[in-house]
Coordinates of C-alpha atoms in Angstrom, one line a residue:
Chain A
X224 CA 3.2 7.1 46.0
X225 CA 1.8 4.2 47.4
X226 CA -1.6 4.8 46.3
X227 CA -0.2 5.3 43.1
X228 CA 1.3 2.1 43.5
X229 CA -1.5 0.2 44.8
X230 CA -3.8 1.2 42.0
X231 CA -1.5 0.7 39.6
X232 CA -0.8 -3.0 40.2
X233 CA -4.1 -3.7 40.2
X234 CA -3.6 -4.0 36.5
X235 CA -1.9 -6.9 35.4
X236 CA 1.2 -5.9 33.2
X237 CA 4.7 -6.5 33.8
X238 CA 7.6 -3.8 34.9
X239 CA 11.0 -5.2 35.0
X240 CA 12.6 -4.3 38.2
X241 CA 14.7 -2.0 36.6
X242 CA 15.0 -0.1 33.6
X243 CA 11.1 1.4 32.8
X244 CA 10.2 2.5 36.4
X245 CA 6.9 2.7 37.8
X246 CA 5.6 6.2 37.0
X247 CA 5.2 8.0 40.4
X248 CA 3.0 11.5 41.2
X249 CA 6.5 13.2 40.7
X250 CA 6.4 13.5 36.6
X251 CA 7.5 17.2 36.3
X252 CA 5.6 18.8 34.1
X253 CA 2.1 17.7 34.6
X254 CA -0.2 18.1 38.1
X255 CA -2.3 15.2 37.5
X256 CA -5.7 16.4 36.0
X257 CA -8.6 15.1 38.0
X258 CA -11.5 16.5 39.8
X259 CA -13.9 14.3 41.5
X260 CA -17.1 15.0 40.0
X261 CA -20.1 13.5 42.6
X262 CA -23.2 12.9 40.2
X263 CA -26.6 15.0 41.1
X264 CA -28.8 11.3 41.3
X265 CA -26.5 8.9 42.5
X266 CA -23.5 8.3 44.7
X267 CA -21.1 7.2 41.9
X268 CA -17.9 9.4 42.1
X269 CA -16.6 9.5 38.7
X270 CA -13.1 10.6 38.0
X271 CA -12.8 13.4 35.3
X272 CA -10.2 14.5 33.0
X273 CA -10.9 18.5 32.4
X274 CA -9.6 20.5 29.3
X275 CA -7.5 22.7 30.2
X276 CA -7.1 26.3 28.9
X277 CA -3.9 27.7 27.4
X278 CA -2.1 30.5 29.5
X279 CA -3.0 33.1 27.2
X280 CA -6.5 34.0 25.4
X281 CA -7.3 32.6 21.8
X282 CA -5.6 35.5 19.9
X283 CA -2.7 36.3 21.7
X284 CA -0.5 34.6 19.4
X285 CA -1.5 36.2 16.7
X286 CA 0.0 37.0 14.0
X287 CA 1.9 34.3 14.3
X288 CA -0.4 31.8 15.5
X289 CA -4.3 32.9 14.3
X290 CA -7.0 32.9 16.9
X291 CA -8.9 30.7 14.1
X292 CA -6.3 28.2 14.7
X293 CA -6.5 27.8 18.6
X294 CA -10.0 28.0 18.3
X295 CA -10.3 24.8 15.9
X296 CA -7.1 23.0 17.4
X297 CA -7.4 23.7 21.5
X298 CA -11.5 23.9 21.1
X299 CA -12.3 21.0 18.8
X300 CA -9.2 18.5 18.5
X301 CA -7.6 18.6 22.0
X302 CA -11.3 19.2 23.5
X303 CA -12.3 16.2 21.6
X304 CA -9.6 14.0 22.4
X305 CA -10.5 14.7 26.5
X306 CA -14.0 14.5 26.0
X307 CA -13.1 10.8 24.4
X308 CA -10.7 9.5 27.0
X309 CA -13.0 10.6 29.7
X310 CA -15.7 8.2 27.5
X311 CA -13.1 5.5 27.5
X312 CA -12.0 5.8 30.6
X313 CA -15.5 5.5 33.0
X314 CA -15.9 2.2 34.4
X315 CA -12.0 0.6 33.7
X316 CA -9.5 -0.1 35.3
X317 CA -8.3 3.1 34.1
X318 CA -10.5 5.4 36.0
X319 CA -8.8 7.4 38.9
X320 CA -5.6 7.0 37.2
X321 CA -3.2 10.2 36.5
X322 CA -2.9 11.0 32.8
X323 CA 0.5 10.3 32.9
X324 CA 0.2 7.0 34.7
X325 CA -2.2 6.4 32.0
X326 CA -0.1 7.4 29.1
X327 CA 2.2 4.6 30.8
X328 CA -0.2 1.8 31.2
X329 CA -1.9 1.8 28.1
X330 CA 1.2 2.6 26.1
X331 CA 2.4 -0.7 27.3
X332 CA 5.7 -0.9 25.8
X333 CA 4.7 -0.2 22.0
X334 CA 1.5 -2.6 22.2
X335 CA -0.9 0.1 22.3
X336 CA -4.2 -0.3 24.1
X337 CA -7.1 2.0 23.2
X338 CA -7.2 5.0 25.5
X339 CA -3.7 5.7 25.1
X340 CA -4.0 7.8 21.6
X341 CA -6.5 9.9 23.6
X342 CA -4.5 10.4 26.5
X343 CA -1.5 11.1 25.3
X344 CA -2.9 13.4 23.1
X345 CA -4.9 15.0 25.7
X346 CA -1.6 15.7 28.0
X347 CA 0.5 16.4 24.4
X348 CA -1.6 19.5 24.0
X349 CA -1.5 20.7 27.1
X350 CA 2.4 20.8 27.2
X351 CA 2.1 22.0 23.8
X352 CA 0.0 25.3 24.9
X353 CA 2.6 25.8 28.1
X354 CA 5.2 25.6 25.5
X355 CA 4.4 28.7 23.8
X356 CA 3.9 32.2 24.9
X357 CA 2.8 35.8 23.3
X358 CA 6.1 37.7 22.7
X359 CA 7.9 34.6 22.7
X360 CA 11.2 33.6 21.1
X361 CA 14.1 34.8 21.4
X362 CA 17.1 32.8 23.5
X363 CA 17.1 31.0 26.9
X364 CA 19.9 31.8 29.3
X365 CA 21.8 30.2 32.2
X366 CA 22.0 26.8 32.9
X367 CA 19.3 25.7 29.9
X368 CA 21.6 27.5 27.4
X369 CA 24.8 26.0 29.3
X370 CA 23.0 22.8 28.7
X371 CA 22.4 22.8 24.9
X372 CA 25.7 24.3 24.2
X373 CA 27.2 21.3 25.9
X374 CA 25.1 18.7 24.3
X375 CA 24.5 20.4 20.6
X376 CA 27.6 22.3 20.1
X377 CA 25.8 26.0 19.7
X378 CA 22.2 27.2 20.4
X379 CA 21.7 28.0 16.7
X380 CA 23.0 24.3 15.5
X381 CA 20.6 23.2 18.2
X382 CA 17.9 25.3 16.2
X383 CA 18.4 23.5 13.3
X384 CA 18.7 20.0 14.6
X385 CA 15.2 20.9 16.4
X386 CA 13.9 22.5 13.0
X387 CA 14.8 18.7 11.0
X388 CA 13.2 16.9 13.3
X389 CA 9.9 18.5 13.1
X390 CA 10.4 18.9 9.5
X391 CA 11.2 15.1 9.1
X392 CA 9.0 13.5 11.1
X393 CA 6.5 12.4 8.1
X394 CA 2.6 12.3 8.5
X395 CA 1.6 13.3 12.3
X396 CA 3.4 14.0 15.1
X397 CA 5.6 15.7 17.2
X398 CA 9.6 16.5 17.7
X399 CA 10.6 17.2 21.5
X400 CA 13.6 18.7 23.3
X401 CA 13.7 16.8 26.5
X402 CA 16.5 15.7 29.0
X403 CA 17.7 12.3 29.4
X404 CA 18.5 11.4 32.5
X405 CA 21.3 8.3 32.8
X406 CA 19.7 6.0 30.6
X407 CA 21.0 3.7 28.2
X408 CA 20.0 3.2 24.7
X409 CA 18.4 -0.2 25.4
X410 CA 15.2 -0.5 27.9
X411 CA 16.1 -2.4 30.4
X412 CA 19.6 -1.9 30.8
X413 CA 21.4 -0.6 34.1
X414 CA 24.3 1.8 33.4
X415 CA 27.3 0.3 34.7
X416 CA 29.1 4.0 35.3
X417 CA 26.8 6.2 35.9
X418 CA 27.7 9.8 35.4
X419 CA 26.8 13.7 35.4
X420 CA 27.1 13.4 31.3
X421 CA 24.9 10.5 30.8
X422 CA 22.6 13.6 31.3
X423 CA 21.8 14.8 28.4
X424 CA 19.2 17.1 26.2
X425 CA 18.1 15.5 23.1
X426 CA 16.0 16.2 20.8
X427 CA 13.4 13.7 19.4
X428 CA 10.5 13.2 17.1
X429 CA 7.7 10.8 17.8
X430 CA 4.4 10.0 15.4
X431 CA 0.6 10.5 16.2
X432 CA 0.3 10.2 19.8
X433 CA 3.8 9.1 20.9
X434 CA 5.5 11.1 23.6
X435 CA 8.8 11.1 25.4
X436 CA 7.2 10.0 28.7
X437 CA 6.9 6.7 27.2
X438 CA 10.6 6.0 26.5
X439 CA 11.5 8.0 30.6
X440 CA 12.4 10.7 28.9
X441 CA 11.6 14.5 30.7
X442 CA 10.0 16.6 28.2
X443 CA 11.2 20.3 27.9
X444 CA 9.8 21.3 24.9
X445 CA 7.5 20.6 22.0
X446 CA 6.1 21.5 18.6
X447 CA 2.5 19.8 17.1
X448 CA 3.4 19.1 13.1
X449 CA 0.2 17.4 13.1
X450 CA -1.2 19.2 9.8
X451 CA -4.1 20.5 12.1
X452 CA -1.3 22.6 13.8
X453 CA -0.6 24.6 10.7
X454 CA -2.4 23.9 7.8
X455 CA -4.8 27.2 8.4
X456 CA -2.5 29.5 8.4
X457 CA 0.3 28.2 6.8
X458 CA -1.1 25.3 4.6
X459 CA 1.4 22.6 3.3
X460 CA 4.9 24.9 4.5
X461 CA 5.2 23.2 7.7
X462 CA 9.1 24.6 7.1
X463 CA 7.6 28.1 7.5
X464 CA 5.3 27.2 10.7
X465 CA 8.6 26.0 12.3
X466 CA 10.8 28.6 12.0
X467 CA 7.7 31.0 13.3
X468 CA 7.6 28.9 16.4
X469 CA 10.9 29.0 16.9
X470 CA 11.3 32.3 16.7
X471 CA 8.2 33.9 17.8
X472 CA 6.4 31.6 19.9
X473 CA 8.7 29.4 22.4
X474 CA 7.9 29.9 25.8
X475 CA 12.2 29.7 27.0
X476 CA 10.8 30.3 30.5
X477 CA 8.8 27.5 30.7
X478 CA 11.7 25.3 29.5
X479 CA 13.7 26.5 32.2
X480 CA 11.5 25.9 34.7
X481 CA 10.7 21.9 33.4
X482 CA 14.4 21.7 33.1
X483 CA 15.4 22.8 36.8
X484 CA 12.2 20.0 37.7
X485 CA 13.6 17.2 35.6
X486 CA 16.9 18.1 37.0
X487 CA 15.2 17.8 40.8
X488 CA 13.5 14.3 39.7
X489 CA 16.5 13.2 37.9
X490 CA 18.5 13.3 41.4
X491 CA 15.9 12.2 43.3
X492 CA 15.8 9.0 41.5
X493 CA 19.6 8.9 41.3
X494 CA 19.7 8.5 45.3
X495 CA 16.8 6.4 45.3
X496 CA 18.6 3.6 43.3
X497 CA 21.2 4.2 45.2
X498 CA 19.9 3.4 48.5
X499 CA 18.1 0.2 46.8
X500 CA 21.6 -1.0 45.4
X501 CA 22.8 -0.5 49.1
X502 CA 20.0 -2.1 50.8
X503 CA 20.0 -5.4 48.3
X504 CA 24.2 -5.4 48.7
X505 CA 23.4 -5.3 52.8
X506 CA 20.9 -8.3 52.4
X507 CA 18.4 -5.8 54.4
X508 CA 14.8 -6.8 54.1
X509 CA 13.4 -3.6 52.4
X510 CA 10.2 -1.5 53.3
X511 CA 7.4 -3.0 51.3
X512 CA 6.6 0.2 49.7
X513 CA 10.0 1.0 47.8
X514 CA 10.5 -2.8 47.1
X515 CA 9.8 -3.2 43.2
X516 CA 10.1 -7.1 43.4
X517 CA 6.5 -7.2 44.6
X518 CA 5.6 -5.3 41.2
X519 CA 7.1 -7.9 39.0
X520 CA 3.4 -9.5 38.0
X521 CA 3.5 -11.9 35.6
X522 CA 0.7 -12.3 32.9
X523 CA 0.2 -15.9 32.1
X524 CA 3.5 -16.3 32.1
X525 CA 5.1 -19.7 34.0
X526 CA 8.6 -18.7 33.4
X527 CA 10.3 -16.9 35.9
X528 CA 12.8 -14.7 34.2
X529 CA 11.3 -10.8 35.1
X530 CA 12.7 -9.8 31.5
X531 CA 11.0 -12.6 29.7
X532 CA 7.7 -11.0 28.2
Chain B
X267 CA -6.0 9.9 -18.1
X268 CA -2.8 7.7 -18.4
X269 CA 0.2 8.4 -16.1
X270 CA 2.5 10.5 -17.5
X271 CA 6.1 9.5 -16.6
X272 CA 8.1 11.1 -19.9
X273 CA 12.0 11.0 -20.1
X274 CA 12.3 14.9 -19.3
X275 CA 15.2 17.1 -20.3
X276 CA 16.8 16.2 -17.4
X277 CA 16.9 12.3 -18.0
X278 CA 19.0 12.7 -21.2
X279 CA 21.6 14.8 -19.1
X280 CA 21.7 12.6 -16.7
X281 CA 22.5 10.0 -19.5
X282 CA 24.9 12.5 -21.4
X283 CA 26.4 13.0 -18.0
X284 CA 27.2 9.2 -17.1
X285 CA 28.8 8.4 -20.4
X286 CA 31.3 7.2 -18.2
X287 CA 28.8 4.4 -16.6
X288 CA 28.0 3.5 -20.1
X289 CA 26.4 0.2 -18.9
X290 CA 24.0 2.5 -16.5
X291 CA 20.3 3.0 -17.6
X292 CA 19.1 6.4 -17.6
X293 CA 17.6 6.9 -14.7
X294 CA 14.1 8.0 -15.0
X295 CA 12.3 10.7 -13.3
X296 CA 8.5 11.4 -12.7
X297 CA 6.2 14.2 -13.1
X298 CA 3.0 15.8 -11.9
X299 CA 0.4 14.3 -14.0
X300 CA -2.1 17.0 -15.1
X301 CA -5.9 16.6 -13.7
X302 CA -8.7 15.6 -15.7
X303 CA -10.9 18.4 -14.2
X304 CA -10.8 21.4 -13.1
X305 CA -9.3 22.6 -9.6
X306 CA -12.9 23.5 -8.7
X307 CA -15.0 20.9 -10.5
X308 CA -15.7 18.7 -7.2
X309 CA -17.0 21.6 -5.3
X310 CA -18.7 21.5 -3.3
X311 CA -17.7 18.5 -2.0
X312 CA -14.1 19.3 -2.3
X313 CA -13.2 22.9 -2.6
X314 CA -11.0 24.1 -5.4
X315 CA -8.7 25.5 -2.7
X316 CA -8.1 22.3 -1.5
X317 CA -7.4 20.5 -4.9
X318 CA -4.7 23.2 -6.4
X319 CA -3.1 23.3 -2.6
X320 CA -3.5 19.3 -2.9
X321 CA -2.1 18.7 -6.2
X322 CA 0.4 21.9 -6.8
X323 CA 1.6 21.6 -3.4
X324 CA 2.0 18.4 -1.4
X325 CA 1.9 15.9 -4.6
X326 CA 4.5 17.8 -6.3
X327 CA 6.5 17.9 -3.4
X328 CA 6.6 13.9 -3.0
X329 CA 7.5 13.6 -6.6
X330 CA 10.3 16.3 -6.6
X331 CA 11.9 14.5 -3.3
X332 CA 10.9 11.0 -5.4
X333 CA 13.2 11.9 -8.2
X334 CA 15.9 13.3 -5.6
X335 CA 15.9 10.2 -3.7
X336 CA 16.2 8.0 -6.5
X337 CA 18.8 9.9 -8.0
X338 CA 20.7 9.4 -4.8
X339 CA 19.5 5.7 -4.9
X340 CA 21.1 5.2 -8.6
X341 CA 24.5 6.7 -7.1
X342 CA 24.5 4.6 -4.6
X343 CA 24.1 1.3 -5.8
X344 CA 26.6 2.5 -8.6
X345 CA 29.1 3.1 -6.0
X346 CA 27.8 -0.1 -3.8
X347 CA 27.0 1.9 -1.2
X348 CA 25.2 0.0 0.7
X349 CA 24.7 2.5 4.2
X350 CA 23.2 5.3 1.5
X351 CA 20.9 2.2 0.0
X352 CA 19.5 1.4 3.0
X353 CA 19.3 4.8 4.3
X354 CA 17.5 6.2 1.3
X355 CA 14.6 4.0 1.8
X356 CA 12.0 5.7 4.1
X357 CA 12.6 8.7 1.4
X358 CA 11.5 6.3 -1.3
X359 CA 8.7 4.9 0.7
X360 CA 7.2 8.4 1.7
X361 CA 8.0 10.1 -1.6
X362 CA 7.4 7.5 -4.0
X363 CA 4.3 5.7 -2.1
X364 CA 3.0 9.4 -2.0
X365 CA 3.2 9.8 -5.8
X366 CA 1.4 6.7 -6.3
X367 CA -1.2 7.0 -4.0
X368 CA -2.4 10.5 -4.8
X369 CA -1.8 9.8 -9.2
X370 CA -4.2 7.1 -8.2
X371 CA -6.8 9.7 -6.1
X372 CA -7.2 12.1 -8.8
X373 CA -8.3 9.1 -10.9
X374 CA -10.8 8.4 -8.3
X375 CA -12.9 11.7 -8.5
X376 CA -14.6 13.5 -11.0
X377 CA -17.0 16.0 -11.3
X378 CA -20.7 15.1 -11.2
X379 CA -21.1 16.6 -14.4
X380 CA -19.6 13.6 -15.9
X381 CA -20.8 11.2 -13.9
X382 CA -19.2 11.4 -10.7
X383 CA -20.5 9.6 -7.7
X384 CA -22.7 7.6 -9.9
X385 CA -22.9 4.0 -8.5
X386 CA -20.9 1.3 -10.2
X387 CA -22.9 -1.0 -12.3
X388 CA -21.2 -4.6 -14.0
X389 CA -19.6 -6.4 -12.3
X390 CA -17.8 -4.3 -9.9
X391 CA -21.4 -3.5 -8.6
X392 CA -22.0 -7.5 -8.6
X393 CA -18.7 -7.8 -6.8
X394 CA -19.9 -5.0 -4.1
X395 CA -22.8 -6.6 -3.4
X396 CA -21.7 -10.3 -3.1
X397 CA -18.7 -8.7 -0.6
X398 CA -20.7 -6.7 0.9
X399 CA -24.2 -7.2 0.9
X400 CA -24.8 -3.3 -0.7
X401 CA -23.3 -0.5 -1.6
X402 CA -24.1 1.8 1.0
X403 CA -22.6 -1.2 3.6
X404 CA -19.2 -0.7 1.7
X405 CA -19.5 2.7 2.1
X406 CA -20.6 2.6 5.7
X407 CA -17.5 0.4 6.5
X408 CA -14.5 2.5 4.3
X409 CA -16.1 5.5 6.5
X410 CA -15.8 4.1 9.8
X411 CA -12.6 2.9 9.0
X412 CA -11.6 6.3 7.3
X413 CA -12.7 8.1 10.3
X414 CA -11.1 5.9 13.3
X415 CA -7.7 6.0 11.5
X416 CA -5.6 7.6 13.7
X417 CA -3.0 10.0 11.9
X418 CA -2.5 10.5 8.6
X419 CA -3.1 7.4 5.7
X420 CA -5.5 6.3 3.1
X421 CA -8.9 4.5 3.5
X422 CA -8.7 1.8 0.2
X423 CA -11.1 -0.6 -1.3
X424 CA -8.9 -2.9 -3.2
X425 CA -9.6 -6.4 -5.0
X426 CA -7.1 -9.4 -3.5
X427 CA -6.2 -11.1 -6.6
X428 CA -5.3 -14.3 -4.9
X429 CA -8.4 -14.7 -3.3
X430 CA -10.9 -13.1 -5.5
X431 CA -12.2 -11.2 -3.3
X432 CA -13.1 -7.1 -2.4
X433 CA -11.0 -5.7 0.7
X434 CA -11.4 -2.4 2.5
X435 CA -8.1 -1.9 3.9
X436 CA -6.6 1.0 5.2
X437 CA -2.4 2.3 4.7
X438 CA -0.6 4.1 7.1
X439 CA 1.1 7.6 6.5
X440 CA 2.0 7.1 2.5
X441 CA 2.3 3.4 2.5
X442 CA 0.9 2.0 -0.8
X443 CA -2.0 -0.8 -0.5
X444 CA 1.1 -3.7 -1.8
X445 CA 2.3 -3.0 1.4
X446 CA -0.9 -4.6 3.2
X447 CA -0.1 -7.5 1.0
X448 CA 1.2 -8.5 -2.7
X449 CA -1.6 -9.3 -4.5
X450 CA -3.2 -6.2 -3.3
X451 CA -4.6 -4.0 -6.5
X452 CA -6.0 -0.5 -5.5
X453 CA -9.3 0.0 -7.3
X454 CA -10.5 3.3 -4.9
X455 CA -8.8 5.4 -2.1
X456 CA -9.4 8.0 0.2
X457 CA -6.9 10.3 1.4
X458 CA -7.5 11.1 4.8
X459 CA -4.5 13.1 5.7
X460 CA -5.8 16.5 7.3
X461 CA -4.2 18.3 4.2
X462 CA -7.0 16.7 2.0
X463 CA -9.9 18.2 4.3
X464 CA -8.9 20.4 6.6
X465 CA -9.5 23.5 4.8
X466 CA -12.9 23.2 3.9
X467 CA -14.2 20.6 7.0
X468 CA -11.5 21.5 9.7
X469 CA -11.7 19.1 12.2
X470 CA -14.6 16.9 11.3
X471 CA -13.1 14.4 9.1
X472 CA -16.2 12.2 9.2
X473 CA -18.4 15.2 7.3
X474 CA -15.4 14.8 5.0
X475 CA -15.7 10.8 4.1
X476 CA -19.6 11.3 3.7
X477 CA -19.2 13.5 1.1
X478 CA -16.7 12.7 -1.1
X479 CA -18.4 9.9 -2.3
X480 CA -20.7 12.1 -4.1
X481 CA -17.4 12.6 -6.7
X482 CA -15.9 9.1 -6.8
X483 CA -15.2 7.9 -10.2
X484 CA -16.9 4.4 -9.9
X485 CA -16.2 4.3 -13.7
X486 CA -12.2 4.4 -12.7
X487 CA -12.9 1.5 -10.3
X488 CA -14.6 -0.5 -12.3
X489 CA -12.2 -0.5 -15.3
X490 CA -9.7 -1.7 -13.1
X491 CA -11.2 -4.5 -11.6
X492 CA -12.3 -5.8 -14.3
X493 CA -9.0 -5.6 -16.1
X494 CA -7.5 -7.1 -13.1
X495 CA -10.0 -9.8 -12.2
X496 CA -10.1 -10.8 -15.6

């Protein structure tokens, strides 16, 4: 964590103290992707992004996802769009950095900087991969199926408000099932009454790049409605494509298993701001690596309001 | 090939309908303007496949959720209600802007057999140059910017009226070039949403923008500029 930290301030941006929280190694879907990569004639350690493979082979999907299809989408786009941010990357400030901590960074509160399309992508389709299986479908169980019921009513009203979204979001993008944990609406804001149903599943859609990291959301689930995603096999009915990845393709499983995390990192956090709250009430001098203050920087910015950008 | 935007069948029901609303206009609705080429008359620059799929397919699909929004719209503002307004207008803006942009694209292309691709002489090829410095520059530029557009939109090369001038500009999703600016006037876009490519040059969008130009309908360009400039 505090290496995390350290290179992270390096940068000069500006977190509120509360509200958007430094990103820290404990995102839970995503080991960070880098491999140190020593170069044959020199010293110079470079820092790598590495396409990943999907947990299955090219055809597995199929018939419901072609091999033609992976082979185009995982081996050209998503290959491309590492092979790019690993480009963009060499040499920056950037280098060394998670791709999640660099989603963060260069999404930079809606003022995109150049590497994030790439990066985001690059991690979008690798959760987009883990999100499907062969033989998948079906229903999820237990506390994931307690979970939707709650927040959507019924698992098959939760289909089809999953189903709009991807259908609505227009041009390129993506519609997400991920768990909110005790946020407000509004960036920025501290909930004044915290409590077990400010945690919530929601579904959201998001164009080109845009993910639910970005707004501290824990993403469960995902479906690509990027015309790339479909258009082989099922050309302009992205209506059809949906309702085949609904009910063929969604790896329930793998929810679960980002749920139980987001859960864990959701609680984690919870006590963390708790102890903060406690320490600041006490007047104690906190440890130097949990205190945010010293990560308010300020960009040419003489005013000393944290929440003035 | 003017744009055909006929009172159908359904406009006069509509009208017969609203007798009620007697001060009402009928409301009228659009319709898929035929091509003035065959499906498979670009090839092989475009493949038919592509052009029925492009035309049957996604541009009839804005214009039938065009006509549904604005029938909404009209009930609205005849009730005054002002949430449905308001919340009709990303409909309008994606259904509508798509029926505009792509009635405009099929204007753009035609088949080399009559004279497609051919460069444009006058003074829209005057204009080029003096913008530009050549041809191929313009070409070079609407490319790059074609190809680093992230997402789906259009690539445009339109004339700003105010200023007299040539622009390339580029539109995001289905925005129409009047959304880059008012005295915007379209003279030539590319679609480069993946439906218009994807088929035929999968991923590689840029093998797409170099060929296309081979079928643009410089003759369609330079009619309206100089209508437009005159």
């Amino acid at each position: 964590m505090a290496a995390t930290t350290s290179m992270v301030t390096s940068l000069t941006f500006t977190i509120p103290s509360l509200g958007l929280r430094l990103p820290t190694r404990s995102y839970p879907c995503l080991k960070p992707q880098r491999r140190l990569v020593r170069k044959a004639a020199s010293n110079v350690i470079t820092a790598t992004y590495e396409l990943k493979a999907p947990p299955y082979p090219l055809n597995a999907l199929e018939p419901h996802m072609s091999r033609e299809t992976l082979a185009y989408h995982w081996g050209k786009h998503h290959r491309t769009y590492v092979e790019n941010l690993n480009k963009q990357v060499v040499g920056t400030d950037l280098e060394g950095l998670s791709l999640e901590d660099i989603i963060i960074v260069t999404y930079n509160k809606g003022d995109i900087l150049p590497a994030f399309n790439n990066a985001a992508q690059a991690w979008n389709h690798d959760f987009f991969w883990e999100s499907m299986k062969p033989g998948g479908g079906g229903k999820p169980s237990g506390d994931l199926l307690d979970l939707i019921e709650r927040d959507f009513g019924s698992f098959e009203r939760f289909i089809e408000e999953f189903k709009a979204a991807a259908a609505t979001q227009f041009g390129s993008g993506w519609a997400w099932l991920a768990y909110k944990a005790n946020r407000l609406d509004v960036e920025n804001a501290v909930n004044p009454w915290p409590s077990e149903k400010d945690k919530e599943l929601v579904i959201v859609k998001s164009p080109n790049a845009v993910n639910p990291l970005v707004w501290d959301y824990f993403p469960l689930l995902t479906i690509d409605v990027w015309e790339h995603a479909y258009y082989l096999d099922f050309q302009n009915r992205r209506p059809d494509y949906i309702s085949v990845f609904m009910e063929k393709l969604v790896s329930w499983e793998t929810v679960n298993t980002r749920l139980e995390k987001a859960k864990a990192r959701a609680a984690e956090r919870e006590m963390e701001e708790e102890r903060r709250r406690k320490e600041e009430e006490e007047g104690k001098p906190t440890n130097e690596e949990e205190d945010d203050d010293d990560l308010e920087m300020y960009v040419d910015n003489d005013n000393d309001d944290s929440e003035a950008e | 090939m003017a744009l055909r935007s006929l009172a159908t069948r359904k406009t006069l029901t509509l009208a017969l309908k609203s007798t009620r609303l007697a001060q009402s206009r009928a409301l009228q609705t659009f319709s898929l303007p035929d091509l003035p080429y065959d499906y498979g008359a670009l090839e092989p620059s475009i493949s038919g496949e592509i052009m029925q799929l492009h035309h049957q397919k996604h541009h009839q699909t804005y214009i039938t959720n065009y006509n549904k929004a604005l029938e909404q719209l009209h009930d609205a503002i005849q009730k005054g209600d002002s949430s449905t307004v308001v919340k009709l207008q990303s409909a309008i803006k994606f259904n509508g802007g798509g029926h505009i942009n792509h009635s405009i694209f099929w204007k753009n292309l035609a088949p080399i057999s009559v004279r497609g691709g051919e460069p444009p002489h006058g003074s829209l090829g005057w204009a080029i140059d003096t913008n530009f410095g050549s041809l191929e520059s313009l070409i070079q530029k609407m490319n790059a910017e074609g190809a680093a557009l992230q997402g789906s939109g259009w690539v445009w090369l339109g004339l700003d009226k105010e200023l007299k001038k040539l622009v390339v500009e580029t539109t995001t999703n289905q925005d129409p070039l009047v959304t880059n600016g008012p005295n915007l006037v379209p003279l030539l876009g590319i679609d480069v949403w993946e439906h218009a490519y994807y088929l035929q040059y999968k991923n590689v969008r840029p093998d797409y923008l170099k060929n296309v130009w081979k079928v643009i309908n410089w003759k369609y360009a330079s009619e309206v500029y100089e209508k437009e400039s005159a």
